Amino acid sequence: MNYAAVRTASRAARGIITHDEDAFAGMRAAGRLAAECLDMLVPHVVPGVTTEHLDDLAREFVLDNGAAPACLFYRGYPKTVCTSVNRVVCHGIPEAKPLREGDIVNIDVTVIVDGWHGDTSRMYPVGEIKRAAARLIDVTYESMMAGIAAIAPGKTIGDIGAVIQEIAEGARYSVVHDFCGHGIGKVFHAPPNVVHLGPPGTGAPIEAGMFFTVEPMINLGRPDVKVLSDGWTAVTRDRALSAQFEHTVGVTEDGVEIFTTSPAGLHCPPYG
Ligand code: MF3
Ligand code: CO
Ligand code: CO
């Protein structure tokens, strides 16, 4: 066997599938709608709004566009989006409590279009935020985009994590280990696990046609998280801020295609 054949065998043995051009077209449509949903929410994330209201807006937007909200009823999850505020790392459940000036919130949406899943999240500042919060958001976005830029056939999943880890730890932040990105496509959560840590050269080999998410969670303090008694909400144990961005991507012959780029150019804050 040559190296390309070894990589294919290793990838397939891990249960990772590759996709054809029709599948890329399906993912483009799903990814675009998910990104448009996050664009739509931008002007609504203001002091006094409840995350439950943001969830209502997202659900109506997805349904009005003929798509399905993937999270609603997924493993018992009760809402369309996850809204993770301040120390919430991920999977915060929208609630009736108003957002306050200075909060930072991640909104994560997954839509299903023609059976294909588009999964993306961004950080939203609520009014004026502190410089430390803005810097955490900037570095988290930078780490995700640098991780994505490291994707190409012949690389490994560990190469993505290594880049993310280097940027986050270089800024004196920590990378959450308990949650990771995932394969995606017709299935919401599939192999491989996309761990947001190195070392380089480890993990599944990357091949053209793979679809997965890159969704680093970066903490201002320690990496340790715990899940609250609702069974979903993951928070930092030290109560320090956490930030996250997420894109869904496809591996091409010579690199990577991002399916969830903001059509409105609202990639990361400040949005106004
Ligand atoms: N969208 C999340 C992810 O990035 C998954 C949320 S699962 C839910 O994979 F059930 F909490 F919505
Ligand atoms: Co995801
Ligand atoms: Co997501």
PDB file of C-alpha atoms and ligand atoms in Angstrom:
ATOM      1  CA  MET A   1       0.000   0.000   0.000  1.00  0.00           C
ATOM      2  CA  ASN A   2       1.119   3.542  -0.667  1.00  0.00           C
ATOM      3  CA  TYR A   3       0.668   6.297   1.903  1.00  0.00           C
ATOM      4  CA  ALA A   4      -2.557   7.603   0.331  1.00  0.00           C
ATOM      5  CA  ALA A   5      -4.063   4.114   0.564  1.00  0.00           C
ATOM      6  CA  VAL A   6      -2.951   3.778   4.188  1.00  0.00           C
ATOM      7  CA  ARG A   7      -4.604   7.103   5.022  1.00  0.00           C
ATOM      8  CA  THR A   8      -7.842   6.008   3.351  1.00  0.00           C
ATOM      9  CA  ALA A   9      -7.845   2.718   5.263  1.00  0.00           C
ATOM     10  CA  SER A  10      -7.121   4.523   8.539  1.00  0.00           C
ATOM     11  CA  ARG A  11      -9.863   7.062   7.916  1.00  0.00           C
ATOM     12  CA  ALA A  12     -12.446   4.412   6.975  1.00  0.00           C
ATOM     13  CA  ALA A  13     -11.531   2.223   9.965  1.00  0.00           C
ATOM     14  CA  ARG A  14     -12.417   5.166  12.210  1.00  0.00           C
ATOM     15  CA  GLY A  15     -15.905   5.321  10.674  1.00  0.00           C
ATOM     16  CA  ILE A  16     -15.184   8.593   8.869  1.00  0.00           C
ATOM     17  CA  ILE A  17     -16.898   8.907   5.497  1.00  0.00           C
ATOM     18  CA  THR A  18     -16.023  11.104   2.505  1.00  0.00           C
ATOM     19  CA  HIS A  19     -18.521  12.905   0.278  1.00  0.00           C
ATOM     20  CA  ASP A  20     -19.059  13.770  -3.407  1.00  0.00           C
ATOM     21  CA  GLU A  21     -19.764  17.099  -5.143  1.00  0.00           C
ATOM     22  CA  ASP A  22     -23.556  16.796  -4.661  1.00  0.00           C
ATOM     23  CA  ALA A  23     -22.978  16.531  -0.919  1.00  0.00           C
ATOM     24  CA  PHE A  24     -20.821  19.692  -1.002  1.00  0.00           C
ATOM     25  CA  ALA A  25     -23.743  21.489  -2.687  1.00  0.00           C
ATOM     26  CA  GLY A  26     -26.086  20.264   0.062  1.00  0.00           C
ATOM     27  CA  MET A  27     -23.702  21.441   2.792  1.00  0.00           C
ATOM     28  CA  ARG A  28     -23.322  24.857   1.134  1.00  0.00           C
ATOM     29  CA  ALA A  29     -27.084  25.383   1.348  1.00  0.00           C
ATOM     30  CA  ALA A  30     -27.325  24.187   4.958  1.00  0.00           C
ATOM     31  CA  GLY A  31     -24.250  26.126   6.065  1.00  0.00           C
ATOM     32  CA  ARG A  32     -25.459  29.310   4.420  1.00  0.00           C
ATOM     33  CA  LEU A  33     -28.849  29.178   6.126  1.00  0.00           C
ATOM     34  CA  ALA A  34     -27.250  28.579   9.531  1.00  0.00           C
ATOM     35  CA  ALA A  35     -24.947  31.574   8.976  1.00  0.00           C
ATOM     36  CA  GLU A  36     -27.879  33.726   7.836  1.00  0.00           C
ATOM     37  CA  CYS A  37     -29.683  32.835  11.053  1.00  0.00           C
ATOM     38  CA  LEU A  38     -26.716  34.127  13.088  1.00  0.00           C
ATOM     39  CA  ASP A  39     -26.611  37.262  10.891  1.00  0.00           C
ATOM     40  CA  MET A  40     -30.326  37.840  11.513  1.00  0.00           C
ATOM     41  CA  LEU A  41     -29.800  37.727  15.295  1.00  0.00           C
ATOM     42  CA  VAL A  42     -27.054  40.386  15.419  1.00  0.00           C
ATOM     43  CA  PRO A  43     -29.283  43.481  15.926  1.00  0.00           C
ATOM     44  CA  HIS A  44     -31.418  41.625  18.488  1.00  0.00           C
ATOM     45  CA  VAL A  45     -28.619  40.887  20.957  1.00  0.00           C
ATOM     46  CA  VAL A  46     -28.983  43.972  23.172  1.00  0.00           C
ATOM     47  CA  PRO A  47     -29.295  44.619  26.920  1.00  0.00           C
ATOM     48  CA  GLY A  48     -32.707  43.499  28.214  1.00  0.00           C
ATOM     49  CA  VAL A  49     -33.460  40.863  25.594  1.00  0.00           C
ATOM     50  CA  THR A  50     -34.007  37.329  26.852  1.00  0.00           C
ATOM     51  CA  THR A  51     -32.198  34.383  25.348  1.00  0.00           C
ATOM     52  CA  GLU A  52     -35.624  32.737  25.050  1.00  0.00           C
ATOM     53  CA  HIS A  53     -36.686  35.558  22.704  1.00  0.00           C
ATOM     54  CA  LEU A  54     -33.536  35.042  20.623  1.00  0.00           C
ATOM     55  CA  ASP A  55     -34.436  31.345  20.438  1.00  0.00           C
ATOM     56  CA  ASP A  56     -37.961  32.194  19.241  1.00  0.00           C
ATOM     57  CA  LEU A  57     -36.506  34.407  16.488  1.00  0.00           C
ATOM     58  CA  ALA A  58     -34.085  31.671  15.420  1.00  0.00           C
ATOM     59  CA  ARG A  59     -36.750  28.947  15.365  1.00  0.00           C
ATOM     60  CA  GLU A  60     -39.134  31.073  13.287  1.00  0.00           C
ATOM     61  CA  PHE A  61     -36.322  32.003  10.882  1.00  0.00           C
ATOM     62  CA  VAL A  62     -35.324  28.372  10.362  1.00  0.00           C
ATOM     63  CA  LEU A  63     -38.902  27.164   9.899  1.00  0.00           C
ATOM     64  CA  ASP A  64     -39.804  30.100   7.604  1.00  0.00           C
ATOM     65  CA  ASN A  65     -36.911  29.037   5.384  1.00  0.00           C
ATOM     66  CA  GLY A  66     -38.239  25.498   5.089  1.00  0.00           C
ATOM     67  CA  ALA A  67     -35.485  24.001   7.215  1.00  0.00           C
ATOM     68  CA  ALA A  68     -35.540  22.039  10.489  1.00  0.00           C
ATOM     69  CA  PRO A  69     -33.866  23.081  13.760  1.00  0.00           C
ATOM     70  CA  ALA A  70     -31.488  20.176  14.474  1.00  0.00           C
ATOM     71  CA  CYS A  71     -31.103  20.805  18.208  1.00  0.00           C
ATOM     72  CA  LEU A  72     -34.824  20.953  19.047  1.00  0.00           C
ATOM     73  CA  PHE A  73     -35.642  17.576  20.678  1.00  0.00           C
ATOM     74  CA  TYR A  74     -32.122  16.277  19.918  1.00  0.00           C
ATOM     75  CA  ARG A  75     -31.362  13.916  22.837  1.00  0.00           C
ATOM     76  CA  GLY A  76     -34.088  15.763  24.747  1.00  0.00           C
ATOM     77  CA  TYR A  77     -32.653  19.258  24.183  1.00  0.00           C
ATOM     78  CA  PRO A  78     -35.601  21.711  24.475  1.00  0.00           C
ATOM     79  CA  LYS A  79     -34.620  24.645  22.221  1.00  0.00           C
ATOM     80  CA  THR A  80     -33.459  25.653  18.720  1.00  0.00           C
ATOM     81  CA  VAL A  81     -30.209  27.352  19.720  1.00  0.00           C
ATOM     82  CA  CYS A  82     -27.715  27.142  22.552  1.00  0.00           C
ATOM     83  CA  THR A  83     -27.059  30.476  24.282  1.00  0.00           C
ATOM     84  CA  SER A  84     -23.921  30.349  26.411  1.00  0.00           C
ATOM     85  CA  VAL A  85     -23.452  33.474  28.537  1.00  0.00           C
ATOM     86  CA  ASN A  86     -20.186  34.556  30.260  1.00  0.00           C
ATOM     87  CA  ARG A  87     -18.926  31.544  32.257  1.00  0.00           C
ATOM     88  CA  VAL A  88     -21.107  29.126  30.266  1.00  0.00           C
ATOM     89  CA  VAL A  89     -18.777  27.162  28.000  1.00  0.00           C
ATOM     90  CA  CYS A  90     -21.429  25.591  25.748  1.00  0.00           C
ATOM     91  CA  HIS A  91     -24.967  24.153  25.619  1.00  0.00           C
ATOM     92  CA  GLY A  92     -26.558  26.979  27.630  1.00  0.00           C
ATOM     93  CA  ILE A  93     -30.353  26.650  27.379  1.00  0.00           C
ATOM     94  CA  PRO A  94     -32.289  29.791  26.317  1.00  0.00           C
ATOM     95  CA  GLU A  95     -34.245  31.152  29.278  1.00  0.00           C
ATOM     96  CA  ALA A  96     -36.482  34.031  30.399  1.00  0.00           C
ATOM     97  CA  LYS A  97     -33.629  35.946  32.072  1.00  0.00           C
ATOM     98  CA  PRO A  98     -32.650  39.207  30.287  1.00  0.00           C
ATOM     99  CA  LEU A  99     -29.106  39.746  29.028  1.00  0.00           C
ATOM    100  CA  ARG A 100     -27.227  42.593  30.710  1.00  0.00           C
ATOM    101  CA  GLU A 101     -24.840  45.240  29.404  1.00  0.00           C
ATOM    102  CA  GLY A 102     -21.318  43.765  29.403  1.00  0.00           C
ATOM    103  CA  ASP A 103     -22.378  40.131  28.980  1.00  0.00           C
ATOM    104  CA  ILE A 104     -20.826  38.032  26.234  1.00  0.00           C
ATOM    105  CA  VAL A 105     -22.966  35.297  24.687  1.00  0.00           C
ATOM    106  CA  ASN A 106     -22.297  32.515  22.225  1.00  0.00           C
ATOM    107  CA  ILE A 107     -25.240  31.594  20.020  1.00  0.00           C
ATOM    108  CA  ASP A 108     -24.948  28.164  18.370  1.00  0.00           C
ATOM    109  CA  VAL A 109     -27.431  27.060  15.716  1.00  0.00           C
ATOM    110  CA  THR A 110     -27.685  23.900  13.641  1.00  0.00           C
ATOM    111  CA  VAL A 111     -30.136  23.635  10.744  1.00  0.00           C
ATOM    112  CA  ILE A 112     -31.115  20.708   8.544  1.00  0.00           C
ATOM    113  CA  VAL A 113     -31.653  21.476   4.835  1.00  0.00           C
ATOM    114  CA  ASP A 114     -32.483  18.524   2.553  1.00  0.00           C
ATOM    115  CA  GLY A 115     -31.014  16.226   5.194  1.00  0.00           C
ATOM    116  CA  TRP A 116     -27.700  18.125   5.413  1.00  0.00           C
ATOM    117  CA  HIS A 117     -26.593  19.765   8.685  1.00  0.00           C
ATOM    118  CA  GLY A 118     -25.106  23.268   8.958  1.00  0.00           C
ATOM    119  CA  ASP A 119     -23.662  23.962  12.429  1.00  0.00           C
ATOM    120  CA  THR A 120     -22.180  27.321  13.409  1.00  0.00           C
ATOM    121  CA  SER A 121     -21.764  29.656  16.360  1.00  0.00           C
ATOM    122  CA  ARG A 122     -20.479  33.145  17.064  1.00  0.00           C
ATOM    123  CA  MET A 123     -19.866  35.394  20.052  1.00  0.00           C
ATOM    124  CA  TYR A 124     -22.128  38.417  20.576  1.00  0.00           C
ATOM    125  CA  PRO A 125     -21.239  41.329  22.870  1.00  0.00           C
ATOM    126  CA  VAL A 126     -24.191  42.755  24.812  1.00  0.00           C
ATOM    127  CA  GLY A 127     -23.752  46.528  24.678  1.00  0.00           C
ATOM    128  CA  GLU A 128     -20.304  47.698  25.761  1.00  0.00           C
ATOM    129  CA  ILE A 129     -18.050  44.906  27.010  1.00  0.00           C
ATOM    130  CA  LYS A 130     -14.792  44.949  28.977  1.00  0.00           C
ATOM    131  CA  ARG A 131     -11.481  44.914  27.123  1.00  0.00           C
ATOM    132  CA  ALA A 132     -10.566  41.539  28.649  1.00  0.00           C
ATOM    133  CA  ALA A 133     -13.766  40.011  27.251  1.00  0.00           C
ATOM    134  CA  ALA A 134     -13.206  41.549  23.803  1.00  0.00           C
ATOM    135  CA  ARG A 135      -9.643  40.212  23.719  1.00  0.00           C
ATOM    136  CA  LEU A 136     -10.814  36.699  24.664  1.00  0.00           C
ATOM    137  CA  ILE A 137     -13.348  36.842  21.816  1.00  0.00           C
ATOM    138  CA  ASP A 138     -10.711  38.052  19.330  1.00  0.00           C
ATOM    139  CA  VAL A 139      -8.229  35.331  20.232  1.00  0.00           C
ATOM    140  CA  THR A 140     -10.919  32.628  20.115  1.00  0.00           C
ATOM    141  CA  TYR A 141     -11.957  33.676  16.604  1.00  0.00           C
ATOM    142  CA  GLU A 142      -8.336  33.884  15.502  1.00  0.00           C
ATOM    143  CA  SER A 143      -7.636  30.399  16.872  1.00  0.00           C
ATOM    144  CA  MET A 144     -10.608  28.878  15.024  1.00  0.00           C
ATOM    145  CA  MET A 145      -9.647  30.489  11.720  1.00  0.00           C
ATOM    146  CA  ALA A 146      -5.989  29.477  12.084  1.00  0.00           C
ATOM    147  CA  GLY A 147      -7.081  25.924  12.909  1.00  0.00           C
ATOM    148  CA  ILE A 148      -9.241  25.851   9.777  1.00  0.00           C
ATOM    149  CA  ALA A 149      -6.356  27.200   7.692  1.00  0.00           C
ATOM    150  CA  ALA A 150      -4.306  24.159   8.777  1.00  0.00           C
ATOM    151  CA  ILE A 151      -6.783  21.759   7.112  1.00  0.00           C
ATOM    152  CA  ALA A 152      -5.719  19.955   3.924  1.00  0.00           C
ATOM    153  CA  PRO A 153      -5.505  16.379   2.654  1.00  0.00           C
ATOM    154  CA  GLY A 154      -2.441  14.705   4.155  1.00  0.00           C
ATOM    155  CA  LYS A 155      -2.674  16.641   7.441  1.00  0.00           C
ATOM    156  CA  THR A 156      -4.249  15.189  10.586  1.00  0.00           C
ATOM    157  CA  ILE A 157      -6.961  16.344  12.989  1.00  0.00           C
ATOM    158  CA  GLY A 158      -4.220  16.916  15.589  1.00  0.00           C
ATOM    159  CA  ASP A 159      -2.640  19.506  13.310  1.00  0.00           C
ATOM    160  CA  ILE A 160      -5.796  21.633  13.686  1.00  0.00           C
ATOM    161  CA  GLY A 161      -5.788  21.345  17.462  1.00  0.00           C
ATOM    162  CA  ALA A 162      -2.084  22.141  17.703  1.00  0.00           C
ATOM    163  CA  VAL A 163      -2.563  25.493  15.971  1.00  0.00           C
ATOM    164  CA  ILE A 164      -5.573  26.360  18.140  1.00  0.00           C
ATOM    165  CA  GLN A 165      -3.726  25.411  21.322  1.00  0.00           C
ATOM    166  CA  GLU A 166      -0.659  27.425  20.380  1.00  0.00           C
ATOM    167  CA  ILE A 167      -2.671  30.592  19.794  1.00  0.00           C
ATOM    168  CA  ALA A 168      -4.882  30.213  22.875  1.00  0.00           C
ATOM    169  CA  GLU A 169      -2.078  29.304  25.266  1.00  0.00           C
ATOM    170  CA  GLY A 170       0.182  31.924  23.676  1.00  0.00           C
ATOM    171  CA  ALA A 171      -2.407  34.472  24.836  1.00  0.00           C
ATOM    172  CA  ARG A 172      -2.390  32.880  28.341  1.00  0.00           C
ATOM    173  CA  TYR A 173      -5.807  31.289  27.892  1.00  0.00           C
ATOM    174  CA  SER A 174      -6.746  27.609  28.150  1.00  0.00           C
ATOM    175  CA  VAL A 175      -8.410  25.222  25.699  1.00  0.00           C
ATOM    176  CA  VAL A 176     -11.430  23.196  26.838  1.00  0.00           C
ATOM    177  CA  HIS A 177     -10.741  19.483  26.456  1.00  0.00           C
ATOM    178  CA  ASP A 178     -14.147  18.069  27.471  1.00  0.00           C
ATOM    179  CA  PHE A 179     -15.984  19.115  24.285  1.00  0.00           C
ATOM    180  CA  CYS A 180     -14.795  18.925  20.705  1.00  0.00           C
ATOM    181  CA  GLY A 181     -15.765  19.387  17.088  1.00  0.00           C
ATOM    182  CA  HIS A 182     -17.260  16.494  15.166  1.00  0.00           C
ATOM    183  CA  GLY A 183     -17.900  14.947  11.818  1.00  0.00           C
ATOM    184  CA  ILE A 184     -21.166  16.172  10.290  1.00  0.00           C
ATOM    185  CA  GLY A 185     -23.235  15.724   7.135  1.00  0.00           C
ATOM    186  CA  LYS A 186     -26.468  13.744   6.945  1.00  0.00           C
ATOM    187  CA  VAL A 187     -25.658  12.909  10.582  1.00  0.00           C
ATOM    188  CA  PHE A 188     -25.384  15.687  13.217  1.00  0.00           C
ATOM    189  CA  HIS A 189     -22.544  14.221  15.289  1.00  0.00           C
ATOM    190  CA  ALA A 190     -20.286  11.673  13.581  1.00  0.00           C
ATOM    191  CA  PRO A 191     -16.622  10.656  13.764  1.00  0.00           C
ATOM    192  CA  PRO A 192     -14.003  12.083  13.935  1.00  0.00           C
ATOM    193  CA  ASN A 193     -13.726  13.915  17.245  1.00  0.00           C
ATOM    194  CA  VAL A 194     -12.068  17.217  16.409  1.00  0.00           C
ATOM    195  CA  VAL A 195     -10.068  17.842  19.584  1.00  0.00           C
ATOM    196  CA  HIS A 196      -8.936  21.457  19.845  1.00  0.00           C
ATOM    197  CA  LEU A 197      -5.492  20.502  21.198  1.00  0.00           C
ATOM    198  CA  GLY A 198      -2.305  19.040  19.702  1.00  0.00           C
ATOM    199  CA  PRO A 199       0.063  17.371  19.357  1.00  0.00           C
ATOM    200  CA  PRO A 200       0.440  17.798  15.586  1.00  0.00           C
ATOM    201  CA  GLY A 201       0.456  14.642  13.472  1.00  0.00           C
ATOM    202  CA  THR A 202      -1.933  12.811  15.826  1.00  0.00           C
ATOM    203  CA  GLY A 203      -5.559  11.795  15.318  1.00  0.00           C
ATOM    204  CA  ALA A 204      -7.437  10.926  12.159  1.00  0.00           C
ATOM    205  CA  PRO A 205      -5.783  11.584   8.799  1.00  0.00           C
ATOM    206  CA  ILE A 206      -7.545  14.302   6.802  1.00  0.00           C
ATOM    207  CA  GLU A 207      -8.816  13.417   3.309  1.00  0.00           C
ATOM    208  CA  ALA A 208     -10.734  15.277   0.604  1.00  0.00           C
ATOM    209  CA  GLY A 209     -14.503  14.893   1.029  1.00  0.00           C
ATOM    210  CA  MET A 210     -14.528  14.866   4.833  1.00  0.00           C
ATOM    211  CA  PHE A 211     -17.033  17.194   6.564  1.00  0.00           C
ATOM    212  CA  PHE A 212     -16.518  18.290  10.177  1.00  0.00           C
ATOM    213  CA  THR A 213     -16.810  21.229  12.563  1.00  0.00           C
ATOM    214  CA  VAL A 214     -14.078  23.289  14.193  1.00  0.00           C
ATOM    215  CA  GLU A 215     -15.487  24.837  17.367  1.00  0.00           C
ATOM    216  CA  PRO A 216     -12.853  25.720  19.979  1.00  0.00           C
ATOM    217  CA  MET A 217     -13.960  26.745  23.459  1.00  0.00           C
ATOM    218  CA  ILE A 218     -11.318  29.002  25.016  1.00  0.00           C
ATOM    219  CA  ASN A 219     -11.305  29.938  28.709  1.00  0.00           C
ATOM    220  CA  LEU A 220      -9.896  33.071  30.328  1.00  0.00           C
ATOM    221  CA  GLY A 221      -8.879  30.947  33.321  1.00  0.00           C
ATOM    222  CA  ARG A 222      -8.553  27.214  33.900  1.00  0.00           C
ATOM    223  CA  PRO A 223      -9.782  24.641  31.332  1.00  0.00           C
ATOM    224  CA  ASP A 224     -11.925  22.712  33.834  1.00  0.00           C
ATOM    225  CA  VAL A 225     -15.670  22.553  33.204  1.00  0.00           C
ATOM    226  CA  LYS A 226     -18.688  20.999  34.891  1.00  0.00           C
ATOM    227  CA  VAL A 227     -22.203  20.295  33.633  1.00  0.00           C
ATOM    228  CA  LEU A 228     -25.049  21.758  35.705  1.00  0.00           C
ATOM    229  CA  SER A 229     -27.969  19.680  37.013  1.00  0.00           C
ATOM    230  CA  ASP A 230     -30.085  20.504  33.929  1.00  0.00           C
ATOM    231  CA  GLY A 231     -27.852  17.966  32.169  1.00  0.00           C
ATOM    232  CA  TRP A 232     -26.755  20.432  29.456  1.00  0.00           C
ATOM    233  CA  THR A 233     -25.237  23.715  30.670  1.00  0.00           C
ATOM    234  CA  ALA A 234     -21.442  23.412  30.816  1.00  0.00           C
ATOM    235  CA  VAL A 235     -19.703  26.086  32.913  1.00  0.00           C
ATOM    236  CA  THR A 236     -16.144  26.945  33.888  1.00  0.00           C
ATOM    237  CA  ARG A 237     -15.348  25.604  37.353  1.00  0.00           C
ATOM    238  CA  ASP A 238     -13.386  28.757  38.219  1.00  0.00           C
ATOM    239  CA  ARG A 239     -16.313  30.958  37.023  1.00  0.00           C
ATOM    240  CA  ALA A 240     -14.061  32.792  34.532  1.00  0.00           C
ATOM    241  CA  LEU A 241     -15.291  33.769  31.050  1.00  0.00           C
ATOM    242  CA  SER A 242     -15.367  31.329  28.156  1.00  0.00           C
ATOM    243  CA  ALA A 243     -15.721  32.028  24.425  1.00  0.00           C
ATOM    244  CA  GLN A 244     -16.396  29.899  21.344  1.00  0.00           C
ATOM    245  CA  PHE A 245     -16.820  30.149  17.571  1.00  0.00           C
ATOM    246  CA  GLU A 246     -17.832  27.317  15.242  1.00  0.00           C
ATOM    247  CA  HIS A 247     -17.683  26.690  11.513  1.00  0.00           C
ATOM    248  CA  THR A 248     -18.724  23.651   9.481  1.00  0.00           C
ATOM    249  CA  VAL A 249     -16.126  22.844   6.805  1.00  0.00           C
ATOM    250  CA  GLY A 250     -15.466  20.434   3.953  1.00  0.00           C
ATOM    251  CA  VAL A 251     -12.033  19.197   2.889  1.00  0.00           C
ATOM    252  CA  THR A 252     -11.235  19.874  -0.784  1.00  0.00           C
ATOM    253  CA  GLU A 253      -8.483  18.397  -2.986  1.00  0.00           C
ATOM    254  CA  ASP A 254      -6.134  21.248  -2.080  1.00  0.00           C
ATOM    255  CA  GLY A 255      -7.452  22.680   1.175  1.00  0.00           C
ATOM    256  CA  VAL A 256     -10.745  23.486   2.842  1.00  0.00           C
ATOM    257  CA  GLU A 257     -14.116  25.116   2.150  1.00  0.00           C
ATOM    258  CA  ILE A 258     -16.019  26.872   4.959  1.00  0.00           C
ATOM    259  CA  PHE A 259     -19.761  26.250   4.569  1.00  0.00           C
ATOM    260  CA  THR A 260     -20.917  28.647   7.306  1.00  0.00           C
ATOM    261  CA  THR A 261     -19.248  31.947   6.363  1.00  0.00           C
ATOM    262  CA  SER A 262     -21.481  34.953   7.167  1.00  0.00           C
ATOM    263  CA  PRO A 263     -23.062  36.221   3.917  1.00  0.00           C
ATOM    264  CA  ALA A 264     -23.401  39.641   5.598  1.00  0.00           C
ATOM    265  CA  GLY A 265     -19.725  39.779   6.573  1.00  0.00           C
ATOM    266  CA  LEU A 266     -20.579  39.593  10.297  1.00  0.00           C
ATOM    267  CA  HIS A 267     -17.689  37.238  11.058  1.00  0.00           C
ATOM    268  CA  CYS A 268     -16.786  38.356  14.565  1.00  0.00           C
ATOM    269  CA  PRO A 269     -17.465  41.376  16.783  1.00  0.00           C
ATOM    270  CA  PRO A 270     -17.645  44.310  16.741  1.00  0.00           C
ATOM    271  CA  TYR A 271     -20.595  43.894  14.321  1.00  0.00           C
ATOM    272  CA  GLY A 272     -21.677  47.526  14.204  1.00  0.00           C
TER     273      GLY A 272
HETATM  274  N1  MF3 B   1     -24.558  22.774  18.026  1.00  0.00           N
HETATM  275  C1  MF3 B   1     -23.864  22.041  19.062  1.00  0.00           C
HETATM  276  C2  MF3 B   1     -22.582  21.577  18.464  1.00  0.00           C
HETATM  277  O1  MF3 B   1     -21.809  22.393  18.115  1.00  0.00           O
HETATM  278  C3  MF3 B   1     -24.658  20.875  19.545  1.00  0.00           C
HETATM  279  C4  MF3 B   1     -25.705  21.246  20.466  1.00  0.00           C
HETATM  280  S1  MF3 B   1     -26.513  19.819  20.899  1.00  0.00           S
HETATM  281  C5  MF3 B   1     -27.819  20.421  21.715  1.00  0.00           C
HETATM  282  O2  MF3 B   1     -22.300  20.455  18.212  1.00  0.00           O
HETATM  283  F1  MF3 B   1     -28.618  19.440  21.856  1.00  0.00           F
HETATM  284  F2  MF3 B   1     -27.378  20.948  22.824  1.00  0.00           F
HETATM  285  F3  MF3 B   1     -28.354  21.373  21.011  1.00  0.00           F
HETATM  286 CO    CO B   2     -20.918  21.388  16.429  1.00  0.00          CO
HETATM  287 CO    CO B   3     -22.866  23.997  17.131  1.00  0.00          CO
END
